[in-house]
XYZ file of C-alpha atoms in Angstrom:
413
model
C 43.002 9.845 1.773
C 45.148 7.473 -0.486
C 42.474 5.261 -2.243
C 39.775 6.578 0.014
C 37.478 8.313 -1.589
C 34.916 9.593 0.727
C 35.550 10.401 4.576
C 32.734 11.055 6.435
C 33.504 12.048 10.298
C 31.020 12.418 12.717
C 28.174 13.673 10.325
C 25.085 14.666 11.585
C 21.998 16.769 10.250
C 19.263 18.152 12.109
C 15.796 19.213 10.971
C 14.112 21.923 13.084
C 10.526 20.697 12.390
C 8.215 23.420 11.031
C 10.700 25.978 11.148
C 11.631 28.032 7.978
C 12.751 31.229 9.336
C 13.012 33.633 12.075
C 10.377 35.915 10.353
C 12.472 38.428 9.526
C 15.211 38.764 7.402
C 17.452 41.099 9.569
C 17.562 38.079 12.394
C 17.829 35.305 9.291
C 21.195 37.133 8.392
C 22.072 37.428 11.991
C 21.285 34.054 12.665
C 23.868 32.735 9.178
C 26.869 34.654 10.431
C 26.283 33.408 13.941
C 26.547 29.802 12.437
C 29.721 30.935 10.113
C 31.759 31.929 12.949
C 30.708 29.088 15.258
C 28.849 31.127 17.526
C 25.634 30.744 19.201
C 22.706 31.687 17.838
C 21.051 34.731 19.082
C 17.361 34.219 18.161
C 17.729 30.540 20.099
C 15.664 30.351 22.927
C 17.127 30.774 26.238
C 17.959 27.364 27.640
C 17.443 25.819 24.376
C 19.791 23.117 23.763
C 20.973 22.431 20.334
C 21.592 19.172 20.692
C 18.522 17.944 22.667
C 15.607 16.078 20.225
C 12.348 17.450 21.122
C 9.399 18.258 19.035
C 10.974 20.988 17.413
C 14.159 18.953 16.568
C 14.724 16.007 14.650
C 18.212 13.934 13.814
C 18.320 12.621 10.471
C 21.687 11.429 10.767
C 23.936 11.489 14.084
C 27.546 11.196 14.599
C 27.594 8.488 11.666
C 31.466 7.770 10.248
C 32.491 5.873 7.808
C 35.639 5.333 4.781
C 34.687 4.342 1.251
C 37.571 3.308 -1.430
C 37.903 3.521 -4.634
C 36.089 1.176 -6.693
C 33.598 0.236 -3.522
C 30.024 -0.602 -4.111
C 28.496 0.277 -1.355
C 24.190 -0.947 -1.188
C 23.026 1.746 1.816
C 19.441 -0.008 3.171
C 17.566 0.837 5.791
C 13.639 1.975 6.357
C 11.371 4.631 5.638
C 13.062 7.561 7.831
C 16.373 6.082 8.357
C 18.865 8.676 6.796
C 19.861 7.478 3.519
C 18.552 10.012 1.263
C 19.620 12.567 3.679
C 23.094 11.164 3.932
C 23.234 10.957 -0.157
C 21.950 14.690 -0.361
C 24.814 16.032 1.668
C 27.322 13.909 -0.176
C 25.545 15.239 -3.532
C 26.412 18.928 -1.935
C 22.409 19.663 -1.862
C 22.006 19.924 1.397
C 24.666 20.968 4.478
C 25.621 18.544 7.263
C 24.763 20.243 10.882
C 27.965 18.529 12.303
C 30.965 16.893 11.279
C 33.028 16.705 7.882
C 32.925 14.806 4.807
C 35.604 14.523 2.305
C 35.519 13.547 -1.400
C 38.069 13.330 -3.557
C 36.783 12.919 -7.428
C 33.938 14.469 -9.002
C 30.172 13.526 -8.267
C 27.317 12.128 -10.567
C 24.077 11.821 -8.297
C 20.534 10.379 -9.614
C 18.330 11.195 -6.364
C 14.963 11.858 -8.091
C 13.353 10.985 -11.124
C 13.679 13.862 -13.485
C 16.080 15.965 -11.911
C 17.519 18.665 -14.223
C 14.724 17.961 -16.766
C 12.382 20.495 -18.684
C 9.228 18.878 -19.273
C 8.228 21.187 -22.385
C 11.866 19.911 -23.951
C 12.411 16.896 -26.118
C 14.476 13.833 -24.708
C 16.638 15.047 -27.046
C 16.961 18.388 -26.001
C 17.130 17.241 -22.286
C 20.555 15.207 -22.774
C 22.018 17.899 -23.387
C 20.521 19.653 -20.415
C 20.508 17.574 -17.841
C 24.033 16.824 -18.969
C 24.958 20.127 -18.588
C 23.567 20.130 -14.969
C 25.658 17.486 -14.400
C 28.651 19.228 -15.238
C 29.223 17.612 -19.281
C 30.733 19.383 -22.088
C 28.756 19.848 -24.966
C 31.437 18.436 -26.922
C 31.079 15.742 -24.847
C 27.660 15.000 -24.945
C 27.279 15.074 -28.978
C 30.356 12.356 -28.732
C 28.087 10.240 -26.145
C 24.384 10.919 -27.535
C 24.151 8.423 -29.596
C 25.233 5.852 -27.241
C 23.086 7.177 -24.591
C 20.052 7.392 -26.981
C 20.475 3.710 -27.449
C 21.194 2.990 -23.686
C 18.156 4.692 -22.686
C 15.992 2.782 -25.401
C 13.336 5.319 -26.111
C 14.853 6.096 -29.204
C 11.556 6.269 -30.991
C 10.520 9.157 -28.046
C 13.616 10.357 -28.324
C 12.270 13.645 -29.897
C 8.837 13.992 -28.044
C 8.256 16.240 -25.116
C 9.452 15.018 -21.873
C 5.894 16.038 -20.076
C 4.294 13.157 -22.236
C 7.388 10.728 -20.982
C 5.799 7.748 -18.180
C 8.000 7.895 -15.084
C 9.576 4.445 -16.350
C 10.617 6.253 -19.503
C 12.184 9.443 -17.137
C 14.542 6.851 -15.508
C 15.466 5.638 -18.264
C 16.509 8.830 -19.826
C 18.126 10.337 -16.656
C 20.329 6.937 -15.822
C 21.604 6.709 -19.155
C 22.717 10.560 -18.993
C 24.244 9.801 -15.407
C 25.884 6.599 -16.119
C 27.827 7.953 -19.228
C 28.804 11.059 -17.174
C 32.763 11.060 -16.861
C 32.692 10.640 -12.913
C 34.504 9.283 -10.338
C 31.154 8.844 -7.811
C 28.148 7.382 -8.684
C 25.009 8.032 -6.798
C 21.917 6.639 -7.127
C 18.868 7.213 -4.858
C 15.982 4.381 -5.373
C 15.686 5.572 -9.193
C 15.187 1.977 -10.783
C 12.145 1.327 -8.695
C 10.077 3.000 -10.924
C 11.761 0.685 -14.369
C 11.056 -2.653 -15.264
C 12.782 -5.380 -14.877
C 14.632 -5.782 -18.087
C 16.042 -2.091 -17.484
C 16.383 -2.497 -13.945
C 18.843 -6.027 -14.946
C 20.370 -3.210 -17.424
C 21.398 -0.625 -14.944
C 22.592 -2.901 -12.779
C 25.286 -4.563 -14.885
C 25.629 -0.773 -16.199
C 27.037 -0.069 -12.435
C 28.524 -3.090 -11.945
C 30.443 -2.236 -15.133
C 31.536 1.419 -14.318
C 32.771 -0.215 -10.717
C 34.585 -3.101 -11.804
C 36.000 -2.244 -15.400
C 36.211 1.498 -14.996
C 37.105 1.480 -10.975
C 34.293 3.915 -10.135
C 32.647 4.259 -6.790
C 28.850 3.440 -6.249
C 26.945 3.916 -3.826
C 23.306 2.615 -4.036
C 19.904 2.879 -2.470
C 17.296 0.637 -3.180
C 14.738 -1.345 -1.357
C 15.023 -3.833 -3.834
C 17.274 -6.369 -1.513
C 17.885 -8.572 -4.336
C 19.708 -5.695 -6.366
C 21.232 -4.450 -3.834
C 23.206 -8.196 -3.180
C 23.821 -8.714 -6.690
C 25.212 -5.229 -7.560
C 27.157 -3.933 -4.079
C 29.986 -5.571 -2.493
C 29.600 -3.788 1.010
C 26.572 -2.620 2.591
C 25.708 -0.285 5.598
C 22.272 -0.778 7.663
C 20.972 3.068 8.897
C 18.281 3.147 11.679
C 16.960 6.122 12.796
C 20.197 8.347 11.436
C 22.645 5.970 13.182
C 24.710 3.149 11.347
C 23.147 -0.482 12.751
C 25.734 -1.934 10.479
C 28.720 -1.847 8.136
C 30.571 -4.871 6.417
C 29.947 -7.887 3.586
C 26.558 -6.966 1.610
C 25.649 -10.526 2.745
C 25.785 -9.950 5.915
C 24.056 -6.646 5.715
C 21.337 -7.983 3.909
C 21.055 -10.794 6.063
C 20.858 -8.632 8.910
C 18.285 -6.377 7.987
C 15.918 -8.803 7.079
C 16.294 -9.818 11.033
C 16.466 -6.636 12.458
C 13.752 -4.729 10.461
C 10.967 -7.188 10.211
C 7.917 -5.538 11.373
C 6.862 -9.254 12.612
C 9.229 -10.226 14.615
C 11.702 -8.929 17.899
C 15.266 -9.037 17.574
C 17.334 -8.463 20.650
C 20.522 -7.119 20.765
C 22.281 -6.631 24.003
C 25.108 -3.993 23.173
C 25.687 -3.395 27.034
C 28.224 -6.287 28.067
C 27.268 -5.438 32.092
C 23.227 -5.597 31.732
C 22.780 -8.039 29.203
C 21.123 -11.269 30.460
C 22.878 -14.001 32.097
C 25.695 -15.112 34.972
C 28.942 -15.302 35.420
C 29.891 -17.934 33.289
C 27.428 -17.041 30.073
C 25.948 -13.461 28.746
C 23.618 -13.521 26.037
C 24.704 -11.065 22.583
C 21.461 -11.238 20.388
C 18.361 -13.312 19.786
C 16.574 -13.979 16.541
C 15.176 -15.333 13.442
C 16.802 -15.408 10.326
C 14.973 -16.533 7.189
C 15.539 -16.270 3.274
C 13.152 -13.914 1.373
C 10.969 -10.799 2.710
C 8.785 -12.701 5.068
C 7.856 -15.621 7.278
C 5.537 -18.021 5.897
C 4.074 -21.496 6.716
C 6.022 -22.265 3.465
C 9.590 -20.676 4.960
C 12.253 -22.519 6.536
C 13.490 -20.763 9.451
C 16.449 -20.805 11.991
C 16.483 -19.621 15.519
C 19.954 -18.217 16.362
C 21.318 -16.976 19.982
C 24.480 -15.442 20.192
C 26.474 -15.556 23.355
C 29.595 -15.300 25.274
C 31.117 -18.213 27.275
C 33.076 -16.681 29.892
C 35.200 -19.120 30.815
C 37.690 -21.569 28.610
C 36.387 -25.322 28.098
C 33.143 -24.753 29.674
C 30.401 -27.445 29.616
C 27.464 -25.781 28.260
C 24.550 -26.876 27.073
C 21.574 -24.802 25.736
C 17.933 -25.572 24.494
C 15.695 -23.834 23.115
C 11.619 -23.865 23.898
C 8.905 -22.826 21.576
C 5.446 -21.288 22.686
C 2.588 -20.176 20.734
C 0.972 -16.882 22.253
C -1.341 -19.068 24.123
C 1.944 -19.480 26.463
C 2.034 -23.100 25.630
C 5.303 -24.543 24.882
C 4.897 -26.287 21.088
C 8.093 -28.311 21.607
C 11.784 -27.726 22.958
C 14.510 -28.578 21.471
C 18.415 -29.309 22.759
C 22.120 -28.926 21.711
C 24.437 -31.279 22.441
C 26.500 -30.427 25.548
C 29.813 -29.133 24.362
C 33.153 -28.188 25.673
C 33.439 -24.413 24.270
C 36.164 -22.303 24.596
C 36.331 -18.807 25.840
C 34.936 -16.596 23.471
C 31.594 -15.659 21.299
C 29.620 -18.847 20.063
C 26.174 -18.905 18.478
C 23.239 -21.697 18.561
C 21.245 -22.053 15.488
C 18.182 -24.424 15.873
C 16.674 -24.872 12.387
C 13.059 -25.245 11.787
C 11.946 -27.069 8.217
C 9.442 -26.029 5.918
C 6.023 -26.763 5.584
C 5.923 -27.649 9.150
C 4.723 -25.017 11.208
C 1.359 -23.270 11.378
C 0.763 -19.612 10.853
C 0.139 -17.598 14.380
C 2.444 -15.661 16.564
C 4.889 -17.389 18.337
C 7.679 -16.420 21.005
C 11.469 -18.279 21.881
C 12.487 -18.615 25.405
C 16.154 -20.208 26.103
C 17.930 -22.452 28.943
C 21.220 -22.455 29.382
C 22.767 -24.903 31.411
C 26.574 -25.290 32.649
C 28.469 -28.593 34.940
C 29.492 -26.137 37.148
C 26.086 -24.507 38.088
C 22.290 -24.962 37.291
C 22.358 -22.000 34.413
C 19.664 -19.796 33.917
C 16.548 -19.262 31.514
C 16.609 -16.751 29.374
C 12.373 -15.692 28.804
C 10.672 -14.179 26.102
C 14.067 -13.889 23.969
C 12.667 -12.811 20.949
C 9.300 -13.532 19.208
C 8.223 -13.467 15.352
C 4.882 -14.050 13.302
C 4.492 -16.495 11.023
C 1.979 -15.892 7.715
C -0.700 -17.692 5.902
C 0.261 -18.611 2.511
C -2.268 -19.918 -0.005
C -3.144 -20.529 -3.801
C -6.466 -19.202 -4.754
C -8.026 -22.289 -5.001
C -6.945 -23.405 -1.479
C -9.184 -23.701 1.471
C -8.906 -20.469 3.525
C -10.093 -21.356 6.830
C -7.792 -21.530 9.959
C -5.805 -24.811 10.027
C -6.046 -26.201 13.496
C -3.149 -26.815 15.387
C 0.375 -24.989 16.714
C 1.627 -27.247 13.615
C 1.143 -28.344 10.302
C 3.637 -31.025 9.136
C 3.277 -31.432 5.104
C 5.365 -34.644 5.200
C 2.569 -37.404 4.117
C 0.952 -37.641 0.579
C -2.481 -38.452 1.058
C -4.714 -40.137 -2.213
C -8.760 -40.250 -3.157
C -9.509 -43.744 -4.434
């Protein structure tokens, strides 16, 4: 594996919904040994295909593969139910995969749930020793690191208090402090910083970055806080419905996640080249809305983007974008210059300034025109919704019109 510390090949995890056992111990033992020997479960229903996803089966992960190198800082992002926690539990050896292999090199420290390995009746100091032992630390090593762990947690005043009286933030401070001081090669953290305050989150992110860049340790970080993911991680993986949607640079991953996973918009990706919209000269690859921040509001600048393949060299292409409101009325159209494009993948970007569009629902259609043909009209390429954003003192009625450009200063004399 050379400098590769995690190798995942064709990994899948299936859960049987509502199924705990076969009903008897003997049947459970038969099923267990059948799986161990690679044989068919004798208690599977006749005609039941174990690869089918039906009402009784759920694939939390399906056929994912990737490598992680030593010192990488990997951000794993995705919606709830995308498979992020399942992946980390498999890497932490908490649960076993249904199919595929996971190869690990080095010692792993996992921080998956707040307070895992803590006992409520024990003090914070006692739980440091308990939690450290659970994570594989020797008592002598904990003795050496005790003062540093307590100082990092920032709860020294309460360290001799039973942890059942701790808040969730104090729990995670102590748990993270122990895990961060563990002599490990790979640190896995799953959304645990969500309950911490801003000061501790910054401190914890700095510690994880130091573990990676300063000590060469590998960090896997799951969080819905995209700003934290961007500040810590160098690479990103997007999981969607148990499959890898994207893997690459963290900025690209966060950007694509904010595009692909907005509930207010539609992103069309045409992975099947043969059936993608287009002609013999042009094929559309994807169409989406891009913006900075967590939501698209009237005060947000955004970009309307279409990626397409040019299938002929030096083809003269003219692209226009037509924006429609939810009444199917054209708000406006924007056209690009006619360019001679080389064969390959290209992208058009139409930029819409902030404080220009009104709130409401909109959709985009694109027209592609070439000198050698009449081109084609790609209807409903994507759609999106712009939200209102006002101060408490502002008027809260619906502003008239489909645009509301804020380009003039008005004074009352």
